Tab-separated table of C-alpha atoms and ligand atoms in Angstrom:
chain	number	residue	atom	x	y	z
A	601	MET	CA	-13.033	-21.383	24.009
A	602	PRO	CA	-15.869	-21.124	21.483
A	603	GLU	CA	-15.713	-17.921	19.467
A	604	LEU	CA	-18.443	-15.845	17.872
A	605	PRO	CA	-18.953	-18.006	14.742
A	606	GLU	CA	-19.303	-21.125	16.874
A	607	VAL	CA	-21.811	-19.428	19.173
A	608	GLU	CA	-23.762	-18.155	16.159
A	609	THR	CA	-23.748	-21.702	14.739
A	610	VAL	CA	-25.053	-23.011	18.071
A	611	ARG	CA	-27.782	-20.352	17.976
A	612	ARG	CA	-28.818	-21.431	14.490
A	613	GLY	CA	-28.837	-25.065	15.610
A	614	LEU	CA	-31.004	-24.348	18.656
A	615	GLU	CA	-33.362	-21.923	16.928
A	616	PRO	CA	-35.545	-24.515	15.129
A	617	VAL	CA	-36.196	-26.525	18.312
A	618	MET	CA	-36.363	-23.675	20.850
A	619	GLU	CA	-37.926	-20.682	19.127
A	620	GLY	CA	-41.691	-20.755	19.494
A	621	ALA	CA	-41.411	-23.751	21.839
A	622	ARG	CA	-42.267	-23.918	25.542
A	623	PHE	CA	-40.094	-25.268	28.346
A	624	ASP	CA	-42.216	-28.281	29.372
A	625	ALA	CA	-39.697	-29.334	32.001
A	626	VAL	CA	-36.268	-28.157	33.071
A	627	GLU	CA	-33.663	-30.186	34.954
A	628	ALA	CA	-30.971	-28.307	36.845
A	629	ARG	CA	-28.700	-31.198	37.747
A	630	ARG	CA	-25.786	-29.061	38.833
A	631	ARG	CA	-26.359	-25.525	39.965
A	632	ASP	CA	-22.754	-24.437	40.435
A	633	LEU	CA	-21.710	-23.341	36.970
A	634	ARG	CA	-19.423	-20.326	36.675
A	635	TRP	CA	-21.986	-18.650	38.890
A	636	PRO	CA	-24.791	-20.465	40.708
A	637	LEU	CA	-27.935	-20.806	38.598
A	638	PRO	CA	-30.416	-18.014	39.415
A	639	LYS	CA	-32.927	-18.379	42.237
A	640	ASP	CA	-36.012	-20.381	41.209
A	641	PHE	CA	-34.307	-21.122	37.867
A	642	VAL	CA	-36.542	-24.092	37.042
A	643	ALA	CA	-39.802	-22.402	38.098
A	644	ARG	CA	-38.978	-19.256	36.105
A	645	LEU	CA	-38.430	-21.309	32.923
A	646	GLU	CA	-41.071	-24.040	33.071
A	647	GLY	CA	-44.209	-23.089	31.157
A	648	GLN	CA	-42.513	-20.142	29.410
A	649	THR	CA	-42.315	-19.927	25.638
A	650	VAL	CA	-39.131	-18.862	23.861
A	651	THR	CA	-40.301	-15.953	21.718
A	652	GLY	CA	-36.897	-15.404	20.114
A	653	LEU	CA	-33.344	-16.722	20.268
A	654	GLY	CA	-30.719	-14.059	19.682
A	655	ARG	CA	-27.022	-13.519	20.244
A	656	ARG	CA	-24.918	-10.676	21.613
A	657	ALA	CA	-21.156	-11.281	21.312
A	658	LYS	CA	-20.731	-14.784	22.728
A	659	TYR	CA	-23.964	-14.746	24.734
A	660	LEU	CA	-27.112	-16.539	23.614
A	661	LEU	CA	-30.268	-14.640	24.566
A	662	ALA	CA	-33.548	-16.522	24.773
A	663	ASP	CA	-36.487	-14.122	25.094
A	664	LEU	CA	-39.177	-15.647	27.283
A	665	SER	CA	-42.920	-15.019	27.295
A	666	SER	CA	-42.539	-13.974	30.973
A	667	GLY	CA	-40.588	-10.869	29.913
A	668	GLU	CA	-37.326	-12.289	31.186
A	669	VAL	CA	-34.320	-13.153	29.018
A	670	LEU	CA	-32.306	-16.329	29.564
A	671	LEU	CA	-28.651	-15.373	29.061
A	672	MET	CA	-26.412	-18.349	28.262
A	673	HIS	CA	-22.639	-18.478	27.837
A	674	LEU	CA	-20.645	-21.542	26.808
A	675	GLY	CA	-17.569	-20.575	28.839
A	676	MET	CA	-14.452	-22.615	28.052
A	677	SER	CA	-15.867	-26.057	27.480
A	678	GLY	CA	-19.648	-25.745	27.297
A	679	SER	CA	-21.712	-27.236	24.486
A	680	PHE	CA	-25.326	-27.915	23.655
A	681	ARG	CA	-26.714	-31.145	22.284
A	682	VAL	CA	-30.131	-31.623	20.766
A	683	PHE	CA	-31.959	-34.937	20.902
A	684	HIS	CA	-34.906	-34.938	18.565
A	685	ASP	CA	-36.971	-37.622	16.832
A	686	GLY	CA	-34.736	-40.310	18.274
A	687	GLY	CA	-31.652	-38.737	16.729
A	688	GLU	CA	-28.897	-36.663	18.233
A	689	ARG	CA	-27.204	-33.671	16.809
A	690	LYS	CA	-24.777	-31.147	18.091
A	691	PRO	CA	-25.465	-27.582	17.117
A	692	GLY	CA	-22.154	-26.172	15.993
A	693	SER	CA	-18.867	-27.850	15.423
A	694	TYR	CA	-15.993	-27.081	17.700
A	695	TYR	CA	-12.333	-26.919	17.005
A	696	HIS	CA	-11.511	-28.426	20.373
A	697	GLU	CA	-13.208	-31.674	21.135
A	698	ARG	CA	-16.289	-31.488	23.309
A	699	ASN	CA	-16.883	-33.675	26.288
A	700	GLU	CA	-19.595	-36.194	25.699
A	701	GLN	CA	-19.836	-37.635	29.194
A	702	LEU	CA	-23.408	-37.475	30.392
A	703	ALA	CA	-22.115	-36.712	33.888
A	704	HIS	CA	-21.392	-33.227	32.585
A	705	ASP	CA	-24.931	-32.635	31.303
A	706	HIS	CA	-25.728	-30.013	33.928
A	707	VAL	CA	-28.924	-28.478	32.547
A	708	VAL	CA	-31.581	-30.218	30.445
A	709	PHE	CA	-34.469	-28.478	28.673
A	710	HIS	CA	-37.467	-30.570	27.657
A	711	MET	CA	-39.033	-28.422	24.932
A	712	SER	CA	-42.617	-28.629	23.696
A	713	SER	CA	-41.136	-29.081	20.204
A	714	GLY	CA	-40.283	-32.596	21.367
A	715	ALA	CA	-36.595	-31.776	21.547
A	716	LEU	CA	-34.370	-32.445	24.511
A	717	VAL	CA	-31.683	-29.764	24.765
A	718	THR	CA	-28.772	-30.553	27.082
A	719	PHE	CA	-26.051	-28.219	28.275
A	720	ASN	CA	-22.801	-30.103	28.867
A	721	ASP	CA	-19.863	-28.359	30.529
A	722	PRO	CA	-17.048	-30.367	32.159
A	723	ARG	CA	-15.122	-27.317	33.383
A	724	ARG	CA	-18.219	-25.376	34.431
A	725	PHE	CA	-17.072	-21.957	33.214
A	726	GLY	CA	-20.335	-21.635	31.325
A	727	SER	CA	-23.223	-19.687	32.802
A	728	MET	CA	-26.965	-19.112	32.719
A	729	LYS	CA	-28.661	-16.032	34.049
A	730	LEU	CA	-32.196	-14.617	33.963
A	731	VAL	CA	-32.549	-10.885	33.368
A	732	PRO	CA	-35.710	-8.806	32.815
A	733	ARG	CA	-35.814	-7.749	29.137
A	734	ALA	CA	-36.432	-4.153	30.232
A	735	LYS	CA	-33.159	-4.143	32.189
A	736	LEU	CA	-31.010	-5.857	29.575
A	737	ASP	CA	-29.188	-2.649	28.627
A	738	GLN	CA	-28.046	-2.299	32.238
A	739	GLU	CA	-26.839	-5.907	32.467
A	740	PRO	CA	-23.198	-5.822	33.664
A	741	LEU	CA	-22.210	-8.814	31.497
A	742	LEU	CA	-23.306	-7.005	28.342
A	743	ARG	CA	-22.937	-3.317	29.152
A	744	ALA	CA	-19.175	-3.101	28.632
A	745	LEU	CA	-19.198	-4.947	25.313
A	746	GLY	CA	-18.087	-3.121	22.189
A	747	PRO	CA	-19.927	-3.259	18.869
A	748	GLU	CA	-20.906	-6.500	17.131
A	749	PRO	CA	-18.222	-7.100	14.482
A	750	LEU	CA	-20.819	-8.044	11.863
A	751	GLY	CA	-23.099	-5.112	12.677
A	752	ASN	CA	-23.262	-1.903	10.654
A	753	ALA	CA	-21.990	0.151	13.584
A	754	PHE	CA	-18.623	-1.580	13.380
A	755	ASP	CA	-16.670	0.163	10.637
A	756	ALA	CA	-13.188	1.531	9.956
A	757	ALA	CA	-13.977	4.885	11.570
A	758	MET	CA	-15.136	3.236	14.781
A	759	LEU	CA	-12.178	0.820	14.957
A	760	ALA	CA	-9.684	3.630	14.251
A	761	ARG	CA	-11.240	5.749	17.005
A	762	ALA	CA	-10.945	2.843	19.444
A	763	CYS	CA	-7.305	2.191	18.494
A	764	ALA	CA	-6.070	5.781	18.153
A	765	GLY	CA	-3.398	6.513	20.743
A	766	LYS	CA	-3.296	2.869	21.918
A	767	LYS	CA	0.226	1.677	22.649
A	768	THR	CA	-0.854	-1.970	22.786
A	769	SER	CA	-0.510	-4.364	19.858
A	770	LEU	CA	-3.226	-4.873	17.261
A	771	LYS	CA	-3.641	-8.409	18.587
A	772	ALA	CA	-4.331	-7.092	22.088
A	773	ALA	CA	-6.640	-4.327	20.854
A	774	LEU	CA	-8.781	-6.695	18.789
A	775	SER	CA	-8.954	-9.190	21.663
A	776	ASP	CA	-10.326	-6.437	23.928
A	777	GLN	CA	-14.095	-7.016	24.123
A	778	ARG	CA	-14.666	-3.279	24.657
A	779	VAL	CA	-13.137	-2.520	21.255
A	780	VAL	CA	-15.079	-5.185	19.366
A	781	ALA	CA	-17.229	-7.894	20.925
A	782	GLY	CA	-16.851	-11.638	20.483
A	783	LEU	CA	-13.466	-11.865	18.755
A	784	GLY	CA	-11.044	-14.362	20.273
A	785	ASN	CA	-7.594	-15.736	19.635
A	786	ILE	CA	-8.410	-17.731	16.492
A	787	TYR	CA	-10.271	-15.114	14.479
A	788	VAL	CA	-7.991	-12.258	15.538
A	789	CYS	CA	-5.052	-14.221	14.072
A	790	GLU	CA	-7.051	-15.051	10.941
A	791	ALA	CA	-8.245	-11.466	10.402
A	792	LEU	CA	-4.764	-9.959	10.851
A	793	HIS	CA	-3.344	-12.407	8.319
A	794	ARG	CA	-6.063	-11.626	5.825
A	795	ALA	CA	-5.447	-7.879	6.299
A	796	HIS	CA	-1.647	-8.452	5.967
A	797	LEU	CA	-1.003	-6.735	9.307
A	798	LEU	CA	1.454	-8.003	11.919
A	799	PRO	CA	-0.119	-8.960	15.268
A	800	LYS	CA	2.622	-7.021	17.088
A	801	ARG	CA	1.992	-3.821	15.143
A	802	ARG	CA	0.966	-0.921	17.366
A	803	ALA	CA	-2.817	-0.532	17.405
A	804	SER	CA	-2.517	3.236	16.936
A	805	THR	CA	-1.017	2.770	13.450
A	806	ILE	CA	-4.419	2.064	11.904
A	807	ALA	CA	-5.463	5.649	12.652
A	808	THR	CA	-4.142	9.025	11.582
A	809	ARG	CA	-2.980	11.454	14.251
A	810	SER	CA	-6.468	12.912	14.401
A	811	GLY	CA	-7.979	9.440	14.921
A	812	ALA	CA	-9.340	9.017	11.394
A	813	PRO	CA	-9.075	5.573	9.783
A	814	ASN	CA	-6.264	4.876	7.300
A	815	GLU	CA	-6.231	2.117	4.665
A	816	ARG	CA	-5.060	-0.403	7.298
A	817	ALA	CA	-8.214	0.159	9.339
A	818	VAL	CA	-10.365	-0.326	6.249
A	819	ALA	CA	-8.554	-3.569	5.338
A	820	LEU	CA	-8.757	-4.839	8.910
A	821	VAL	CA	-12.500	-4.257	9.286
A	822	ASP	CA	-13.119	-5.964	5.936
A	823	ALA	CA	-10.941	-8.907	6.999
A	824	ILE	CA	-12.725	-9.298	10.345
A	825	LYS	CA	-16.141	-9.390	8.677
A	826	VAL	CA	-14.999	-11.826	5.977
A	827	VAL	CA	-13.330	-14.337	8.330
A	828	LEU	CA	-16.362	-14.353	10.618
A	829	GLN	CA	-18.837	-14.705	7.752
A	830	ASP	CA	-16.784	-17.531	6.226
A	831	ALA	CA	-16.653	-19.354	9.560
A	832	ILE	CA	-20.388	-18.932	10.141
A	833	ARG	CA	-21.038	-20.287	6.648
A	834	ALA	CA	-18.777	-23.289	7.386
A	835	GLY	CA	-20.629	-23.784	10.675
A	836	GLY	CA	-23.927	-23.692	8.820
A	837	SER	CA	-22.856	-26.456	6.488
A	838	SER	CA	-21.553	-28.495	9.427
A	839	LEU	CA	-25.013	-28.089	10.955
A	840	ARG	CA	-26.684	-29.522	7.858
A	841	ASP	CA	-24.207	-32.408	7.833
A	842	HIS	CA	-24.806	-33.120	11.518
A	843	LYS	CA	-28.434	-33.862	10.775
A	844	GLN	CA	-27.348	-36.688	8.544
A	845	THR	CA	-24.292	-38.118	10.238
A	846	ASN	CA	-24.384	-37.179	13.942
A	847	GLY	CA	-20.632	-36.802	13.678
A	848	GLU	CA	-18.280	-34.160	14.991
A	849	LEU	CA	-16.899	-32.625	11.839
A	850	GLY	CA	-14.605	-29.831	12.979
A	851	LEU	CA	-15.145	-27.983	9.740
A	852	PHE	CA	-13.866	-24.691	11.127
A	853	GLN	CA	-10.410	-26.190	11.346
A	854	HIS	CA	-10.173	-26.601	7.591
A	855	ASN	CA	-10.817	-22.929	7.084
A	856	PHE	CA	-7.950	-21.672	9.212
A	857	ARG	CA	-5.216	-20.005	7.229
A	858	VAL	CA	-2.715	-19.436	10.037
A	859	TYR	CA	-4.209	-20.596	13.335
A	860	ASP	CA	-2.393	-23.707	14.598
A	861	ARG	CA	-0.440	-23.961	11.333
A	862	ALA	CA	3.084	-23.100	12.524
A	863	GLY	CA	5.736	-24.403	10.126
A	864	GLN	CA	3.337	-24.644	7.181
A	865	THR	CA	3.561	-22.589	4.013
A	866	CYS	CA	1.601	-19.330	4.038
A	867	PRO	CA	-1.634	-19.709	2.039
A	868	THR	CA	-1.500	-16.151	0.634
A	869	PRO	CA	-1.178	-16.526	-3.162
A	870	GLY	CA	2.396	-15.804	-4.247
A	871	CYS	CA	3.759	-15.687	-0.679
A	872	THR	CA	6.663	-18.018	0.134
A	873	GLY	CA	6.571	-17.357	3.885
A	874	THR	CA	6.227	-19.963	6.632
A	875	ILE	CA	3.649	-19.528	9.392
A	876	LYS	CA	5.239	-18.678	12.752
A	877	ARG	CA	3.956	-19.027	16.285
A	878	ILE	CA	4.754	-16.531	19.018
A	879	VAL	CA	3.203	-15.946	22.443
A	880	GLN	CA	1.479	-12.645	23.182
A	881	THR	CA	-0.058	-11.985	26.602
A	882	GLY	CA	0.026	-15.703	27.318
A	883	ARG	CA	-1.784	-16.766	24.143
A	884	SER	CA	-0.418	-18.267	20.934
A	885	THR	CA	-0.314	-15.968	17.945
A	886	PHE	CA	0.109	-17.341	14.423
A	887	PHE	CA	1.199	-15.136	11.536
A	888	CYS	CA	3.237	-14.948	8.355
A	889	PRO	CA	6.380	-12.785	8.760
A	890	VAL	CA	6.574	-12.254	4.987
A	891	CYS	CA	3.167	-10.986	3.829
A	892	GLN	CA	2.081	-9.386	7.125
A	893	ASN	CA	3.725	-6.121	8.121
B	1405	LIG	ZN1	2.515	-14.917	3.803
């Protein structure tokens, strides 16, 4: 499942061809994505200009000149491709291989920028929804989301408050979209390793009894921001490379310190530990039993 850095990379890849451009034509080849496409989907998009392309957690938000917002989610297997000036490029690189079969190109945007933007999704867990901008803060898909991890509102005090009294593990707490939005399995593992905290550690241990942050909360918030920023930077360079090579580079993979690295030596300087894999709430967790505690 694409995580926040991948979605942000996709946003940055789509921005130059979508922002300021008009939907000249829209093809809805398959309407049954995770939810059916909204009523009059094509008519509500055609002729509208994208005034801005933003992101909230793992949702892409295209502001339209009509006053509506096109909310897009990649789901499990969704991806966008951009065809422009005779060339093809994929905004964002994905750790898991994307499906390239045209049969799974369910939605196609013909933009006035000259770009063809296709949404491909073999498993159809992705979604598109149109919401009036004025009602965005009441949108059920977004309302329950916690703070953006890279935003100023997300700090040690806020994370400690959210974790205080929680009997669940840190892994579970950080994966909870109400605590912090957009973090998934990969970057939770990476952040916990960087903060030297065990995934199974009780979430409440990053807060004092009164709910104030301790040094663990400070380290964890720093680690979350750093791993996400690093991944977004790697995605940005993959984007530049895509323009030249059209290839799938998978650059994020090279940046993982623990994710999918069971049996390998821990990359923490001076640590002699070996990365272990365990299963927590049905998902793989990777960590170093030596330098994480
Ligand atoms: Zn280690």
